[in-house]
Short mmCIF file of C-alpha atoms in Angstrom, two decimals:
data_model
loop_
_atom_site.label_atom_id
_atom_site.label_comp_id
_atom_site.label_asym_id
_atom_site.label_seq_id
_atom_site.Cartn_x
_atom_site.Cartn_y
_atom_site.Cartn_z
CA UNK A 273 79.46 64.79 62.32
CA UNK A 274 75.74 62.20 61.40
CA UNK A 275 73.51 65.61 60.68
CA UNK A 276 71.53 63.24 58.48
CA UNK A 277 69.50 61.72 61.41
CA UNK A 278 70.73 64.09 64.29
CA UNK A 279 69.10 66.88 62.42
CA UNK A 280 66.00 66.20 59.72
CA UNK A 281 64.86 69.19 60.62
CA UNK A 282 67.11 71.79 58.99
CA UNK A 283 70.41 69.56 58.23
CA UNK A 284 68.24 67.34 56.33
CA UNK A 285 65.20 68.03 55.17
CA UNK A 286 65.69 72.21 54.21
CA UNK A 287 65.96 72.79 51.67
CA UNK A 288 64.15 70.21 50.74
CA UNK A 289 66.10 69.36 47.55
CA UNK A 290 66.41 66.45 45.10
CA UNK A 291 70.03 67.87 44.32
CA UNK A 292 73.28 68.61 46.26
CA UNK A 293 73.76 70.94 49.35
CA UNK A 294 76.53 73.28 49.30
CA UNK A 295 77.75 74.55 51.90
CA UNK A 296 79.71 77.95 52.11
CA UNK A 297 80.95 79.04 55.30
CA UNK A 298 81.42 83.33 56.93
CA UNK A 299 85.63 82.73 57.24
CA UNK A 300 88.02 80.73 56.23
CA UNK A 301 88.03 79.61 60.51
CA UNK A 302 84.46 78.79 61.08
CA UNK A 303 81.85 76.71 63.95
CA UNK A 304 79.42 74.60 63.35
CA UNK A 305 78.15 72.35 66.45
CA UNK A 306 80.29 73.98 68.10
CA UNK A 307 83.45 72.36 66.77
CA UNK A 308 85.62 74.85 64.70
CA UNK A 309 86.84 73.88 61.35
CA UNK A 310 88.80 75.99 58.06
CA UNK A 311 86.44 76.53 55.35
CA UNK A 312 88.49 76.74 51.73
CA UNK A 313 87.54 77.01 48.58
CA UNK A 314 89.01 73.16 47.96
CA UNK A 315 86.85 71.69 49.60
CA UNK A 316 84.37 69.98 48.49
CA UNK A 317 81.35 71.72 50.61
CA UNK A 318 79.32 69.01 50.19
CA UNK A 319 78.96 69.00 54.22
CA UNK A 320 79.16 71.47 56.94
CA UNK A 321 82.36 70.09 57.99
CA UNK A 322 84.28 71.21 54.50
CA UNK A 323 82.59 74.01 53.76
CA UNK A 324 83.77 75.49 50.22
CA UNK A 325 84.58 79.59 51.21
CA UNK A 326 83.19 82.11 48.81
CA UNK A 327 79.71 81.52 46.84
CA UNK A 328 81.03 82.37 43.59
CA UNK A 329 83.19 78.96 43.97
CA UNK A 330 80.06 77.02 45.29
CA UNK A 331 78.61 78.22 42.12
CA UNK A 332 80.73 76.67 40.41
CA UNK A 333 80.43 72.84 41.70
CA UNK A 334 77.50 73.49 41.00
CA UNK A 335 75.25 71.58 38.15
CA UNK A 336 72.31 72.94 36.17
CA UNK A 337 68.08 72.26 36.96
CA UNK A 338 68.74 69.50 38.96
CA UNK A 339 67.76 70.59 42.28
CA UNK A 340 71.39 72.43 43.99
CA UNK A 341 71.26 73.89 47.03
CA UNK A 342 73.62 76.94 48.44
CA UNK A 343 73.31 77.38 51.71
CA UNK A 344 75.72 80.41 53.68
CA UNK A 345 76.61 79.26 56.58
CA UNK A 346 74.89 82.30 59.43
CA UNK A 347 77.50 85.12 59.55
CA UNK A 348 78.98 88.01 57.54
CA UNK A 349 80.14 86.87 54.95
CA UNK A 350 81.91 89.11 52.10
CA UNK A 351 82.45 89.77 48.65
CA UNK A 352 84.79 90.84 46.51
CA UNK A 353 83.93 90.30 43.01
CA UNK A 354 80.19 89.82 41.99
CA UNK A 355 79.13 86.02 42.73
CA UNK A 356 77.49 85.54 38.49
CA UNK A 357 74.78 83.27 39.26
CA UNK A 358 74.29 81.52 35.99
CA UNK A 359 74.15 78.06 36.53
CA UNK A 360 69.90 78.02 36.08
CA UNK A 361 67.66 76.28 38.56
CA UNK A 362 69.96 77.26 41.85
CA UNK A 363 68.88 77.48 44.84
CA UNK A 364 70.82 80.17 47.73
CA UNK A 365 69.71 80.11 50.69
CA UNK A 366 70.89 81.13 54.30
CA UNK A 367 69.82 79.66 57.48
CA UNK A 368 66.29 80.48 58.24
CA UNK A 369 65.70 82.74 61.89
CA UNK A 370 62.13 80.91 61.82
CA UNK A 371 59.76 79.05 60.62
CA UNK A 372 57.81 80.94 57.27
CA UNK A 373 54.02 82.45 59.01
CA UNK A 374 51.39 83.20 56.55
CA UNK A 375 49.64 85.99 55.61
CA UNK A 376 52.99 87.81 57.38
CA UNK A 377 54.36 90.96 55.37
CA UNK A 378 58.16 91.17 55.98
CA UNK A 379 60.43 88.55 55.87
CA UNK A 380 59.71 85.65 58.54
CA UNK A 381 62.65 86.22 60.09
CA UNK A 382 64.50 90.34 62.14
CA UNK A 383 64.72 93.10 60.24
CA UNK A 384 68.72 90.78 59.39
CA UNK A 385 69.31 87.51 58.50
CA UNK A 386 71.39 85.79 60.30
CA UNK A 387 73.60 85.27 56.58
CA UNK A 388 74.20 88.32 56.13
CA UNK A 389 76.58 89.30 52.92
CA UNK A 390 78.50 92.40 51.84
CA UNK A 391 80.14 93.83 48.73
CA UNK A 392 83.34 96.06 48.39
CA UNK A 393 83.01 95.52 44.93
CA UNK A 394 83.16 98.70 43.19
CA UNK A 395 80.56 98.26 40.87
CA UNK A 396 78.99 97.55 44.56
CA UNK A 397 77.18 94.41 42.73
CA UNK A 398 76.07 90.85 45.57
CA UNK A 399 74.52 89.52 43.12
CA UNK A 400 73.69 89.32 39.20
CA UNK A 401 71.38 87.13 38.22
CA UNK A 402 71.30 85.95 34.33
CA UNK A 403 70.21 81.64 34.27
CA UNK A 404 66.91 80.93 34.64
CA UNK A 405 64.62 79.49 37.64
CA UNK A 406 67.59 81.33 41.03
CA UNK A 407 65.60 80.96 44.20
CA UNK A 408 67.43 83.38 46.79
CA UNK A 409 66.26 83.79 51.07
CA UNK A 410 66.44 83.82 54.01
CA UNK A 411 70.14 86.73 53.05
CA UNK A 412 70.24 89.94 54.81
CA UNK A 413 72.23 92.25 51.77
CA UNK A 414 73.91 95.50 52.05
CA UNK A 415 74.79 97.53 49.10
CA UNK A 416 76.85 99.10 48.87
CA UNK A 417 76.41 103.58 47.65
CA UNK A 418 75.64 103.32 43.83
CA UNK A 419 75.49 99.39 44.27
CA UNK A 420 73.31 96.42 44.30
CA UNK A 421 71.70 93.34 46.76
CA UNK A 422 70.61 91.63 43.58
CA UNK A 423 71.19 92.92 39.79
CA UNK A 424 67.95 89.61 38.41
CA UNK A 425 69.02 89.91 34.20
CA UNK A 426 66.41 89.71 31.16
CA UNK A 427 67.97 85.53 30.92
CA UNK A 428 66.67 85.26 34.24
CA UNK A 429 62.97 84.09 34.18
CA UNK A 430 60.82 83.36 37.06
CA UNK A 431 63.55 84.41 39.82
CA UNK A 432 62.02 83.48 43.71
CA UNK A 433 63.14 86.33 46.19
CA UNK A 434 61.43 85.71 49.82
CA UNK A 435 62.74 85.93 52.32
CA UNK A 436 64.93 88.74 52.97
CA UNK A 437 66.47 91.68 53.92
CA UNK A 438 68.23 94.05 52.57
CA UNK A 439 69.24 97.32 54.23
CA UNK A 440 69.75 100.18 51.99
CA UNK A 441 71.55 102.74 54.65
CA UNK A 442 74.70 103.76 52.48
CA UNK A 443 75.17 107.47 51.70
CA UNK A 444 72.69 108.95 50.35
CA UNK A 445 73.06 108.35 46.49
CA UNK A 446 68.93 107.48 44.06
CA UNK A 447 71.08 104.95 41.86
CA UNK A 448 71.07 102.46 45.33
CA UNK A 449 69.30 99.51 44.96
CA UNK A 450 67.89 96.73 47.03
CA UNK A 451 66.76 94.12 43.64
CA UNK A 452 66.92 95.87 40.50
CA UNK A 453 65.66 94.30 36.07
CA UNK A 454 68.33 95.85 34.15
CA UNK A 455 67.77 97.20 30.78
CA UNK A 456 68.21 94.09 28.83
CA UNK A 457 70.75 93.36 26.11
CA UNK A 458 70.82 90.91 22.84
CA UNK A 459 68.27 88.98 21.54
CA UNK A 460 66.37 88.35 25.69
CA UNK A 461 64.42 91.37 25.75
CA UNK A 462 62.10 90.03 28.48
CA UNK A 463 62.16 89.42 31.86
CA UNK A 464 59.21 86.92 33.10
CA UNK A 465 57.02 85.31 35.91
CA UNK A 466 59.95 86.53 38.51
CA UNK A 467 58.29 87.21 42.12
CA UNK A 468 59.89 88.97 45.33
CA UNK A 469 57.73 87.91 48.72
CA UNK A 470 58.61 88.28 52.28
CA UNK A 471 60.65 90.46 52.29
CA UNK A 472 61.88 93.07 54.26
CA UNK A 473 63.60 96.79 53.24
CA UNK A 474 65.30 99.19 54.85
CA UNK A 475 66.33 102.46 54.17
CA UNK A 476 67.66 105.72 56.38
CA UNK A 477 68.79 107.15 53.39
CA UNK A 478 67.61 109.20 49.83
CA UNK A 479 68.30 105.79 48.18
CA UNK A 480 67.20 104.21 45.79
CA UNK A 481 63.89 102.78 45.43
CA UNK A 482 64.51 99.45 46.78
CA UNK A 483 62.52 97.19 43.92
CA UNK A 484 63.53 98.82 39.86
CA UNK A 485 62.34 97.96 36.83
CA UNK A 486 64.81 99.77 34.60
CA UNK A 487 64.67 96.91 32.41
CA UNK A 488 60.94 95.86 30.99
CA UNK A 489 59.08 92.83 33.06
CA UNK A 490 56.34 90.96 32.25
CA UNK A 491 54.48 89.08 34.77
CA UNK A 492 56.88 90.90 37.66
CA UNK A 493 55.10 89.59 41.37
CA UNK A 494 55.79 92.17 44.14
CA UNK A 495 54.06 91.05 47.60
CA UNK A 496 53.69 90.81 51.34
CA UNK A 497 56.81 92.55 51.45
CA UNK A 498 57.72 95.72 53.93
CA UNK A 499 59.25 98.95 53.43
CA UNK A 500 60.69 101.15 55.89
CA UNK A 501 62.11 104.65 55.86
CA UNK A 502 64.48 105.70 58.82
CA UNK A 503 66.06 108.88 59.09
CA UNK A 504 66.20 112.05 58.26
CA UNK A 505 66.00 112.55 54.49
CA UNK A 506 63.12 112.52 52.28
CA UNK A 507 62.53 109.00 49.86
CA UNK A 508 62.47 110.02 46.26
CA UNK A 509 60.74 106.26 45.50
CA UNK A 510 60.68 102.60 46.95
CA UNK A 511 59.24 100.54 43.87
CA UNK A 512 59.90 102.05 40.36
CA UNK A 513 59.26 100.64 36.88
CA UNK A 514 60.14 103.48 34.08
CA UNK A 515 59.81 100.79 31.02
CA UNK A 516 56.07 100.95 29.04
CA UNK A 517 56.55 97.63 27.05
CA UNK A 518 56.54 96.19 30.85
CA UNK A 519 52.85 94.37 31.58
CA UNK A 520 51.76 92.21 34.38
CA UNK A 521 52.74 94.09 37.02
CA UNK A 522 50.25 92.74 40.82
CA UNK A 523 52.10 94.44 43.60
CA UNK A 524 50.49 94.04 46.52
CA UNK A 525 49.75 93.37 50.40
CA UNK A 526 52.68 95.01 50.98
CA UNK A 527 53.55 97.86 54.13
CA UNK A 528 55.31 100.86 54.28
CA UNK A 529 56.52 102.56 57.00
CA UNK A 530 57.74 106.22 57.58
CA UNK A 531 57.80 106.21 61.53
CA UNK A 532 59.43 110.26 61.47
CA UNK A 533 56.52 111.39 58.94
CA UNK A 534 56.82 115.32 59.44
CA UNK A 535 60.31 115.20 58.16
CA UNK A 536 61.02 111.70 56.29
CA UNK A 537 58.31 111.11 54.06
CA UNK A 538 58.43 109.01 50.52
CA UNK A 539 57.38 111.35 48.01
CA UNK A 540 56.17 107.73 46.08
CA UNK A 541 56.02 104.78 47.89
CA UNK A 542 54.77 103.22 44.52
CA UNK A 543 56.81 104.90 40.91
CA UNK A 544 55.11 103.25 38.06
CA UNK A 545 55.16 106.57 35.14
CA UNK A 546 57.05 105.03 32.97
CA UNK A 547 54.63 102.13 32.68
CA UNK A 548 52.15 103.09 30.12
CA UNK A 549 50.04 100.46 28.72
CA UNK A 550 47.04 101.10 30.77
CA UNK A 551 45.81 97.97 33.21
CA UNK A 552 49.79 97.31 33.09
CA UNK A 553 50.09 96.91 37.03
CA UNK A 554 47.90 95.90 39.23
CA UNK A 555 48.00 97.55 43.11
CA UNK A 556 45.98 95.88 45.34
CA UNK A 557 45.86 95.76 49.25
CA UNK A 558 49.13 98.19 50.62
CA UNK A 559 49.66 100.57 52.73
CA UNK A 560 51.29 104.18 52.39
CA UNK A 561 52.10 106.31 55.20
CA UNK A 562 50.49 110.03 56.58
CA UNK A 563 52.03 112.66 54.33
CA UNK A 564 52.92 110.23 51.19
CA UNK A 565 52.21 109.88 47.65
CA UNK A 566 50.74 105.64 47.48
CA UNK A 567 50.73 105.94 43.88
CA UNK A 568 52.04 108.12 40.31
CA UNK A 569 51.04 107.44 37.35
CA UNK A 570 51.12 108.64 33.71
CA UNK A 571 48.07 107.87 33.46
CA UNK A 572 44.52 107.05 35.89
CA UNK A 573 43.83 103.98 33.49
CA UNK A 574 47.79 102.76 34.03
CA UNK A 575 47.27 101.25 37.22
CA UNK A 576 44.23 99.67 37.95
CA UNK A 577 44.20 100.43 42.35
CA UNK A 578 41.90 97.50 44.80
CA UNK A 579 41.77 98.03 49.36
CA UNK A 580 44.57 100.29 48.81
CA UNK A 581 45.11 102.76 52.44
CA UNK A 582 46.94 105.63 53.11
CA UNK A 583 47.58 106.05 56.56
CA UNK A 584 45.81 109.53 59.08
CA UNK A 585 47.41 110.68 61.69
CA UNK A 586 44.10 112.53 65.00
CA UNK A 587 44.61 112.95 68.30
CA UNK A 588 41.73 112.11 70.44
CA UNK A 589 39.33 108.65 69.46
CA UNK A 590 39.92 107.20 65.96
CA UNK A 591 37.78 107.60 63.82
CA UNK A 592 38.08 105.60 60.21
CA UNK A 593 39.64 104.49 57.61
CA UNK A 594 40.01 105.46 53.72
#
């Protein structure tokens, strides 16, 4: 194929890494550069011509902490069992829809990235991340009812989830999540310093939160992301944290939208009622929709706020904002 010289802008360079790149096809028969190939978990996955068939198998080919990357070729990937990301230091990515733009408050691609992944598994977890320093990017994830796109355990410190799109569009169920930090078990009690950035979350029903921390998080950052509600039902919470011990949560530069606010509101855009440490959460430069509560907290001192805006409606000239 000669992809290193011919396609240095992506095939040979992106994502930049000192490790190996493993390719995963969306189906047994797939097309790259106008040529049709056969994917198999008997392949080595080290070229777009020799893609493996499942992400889970690709994870098993990787080595921890050497910069290995798994690339999902564009198309619809379906999994029937949870993908266990249990190898530290992996990057799992789709192919970028465009170059990241500075200051963007959403993913740098479309509302649905071109490498799509869904689950038919009963438990409904697409990714369960249990290893540290995992990066997941440029994927479109659609959880099933009462499922989750990405579950990040307390052992998965420094998870980095960016430029992903999440479709919370299954039947209404408040146990459907985009990204979840579940309750921890064993000796590892906190998830430390994880980051969700440049992501787009769409809910068309009263699903569970786009991002939910049921376990203890220390230094969780949610940045430059968009949370949009479409449809006729209210959405209880877009972001929720329910553990008293969570500290240093930063939510900044995020936009929350409800295009038809008269019938669809976010009851709470950010619900931090479980986090009861003074100053445990900081919310900076976020925009909240008309008719929705921007931030809910147990006590005023629990959340520090600066430069946040609540939308209003007006007839005639716009007189200002608050």
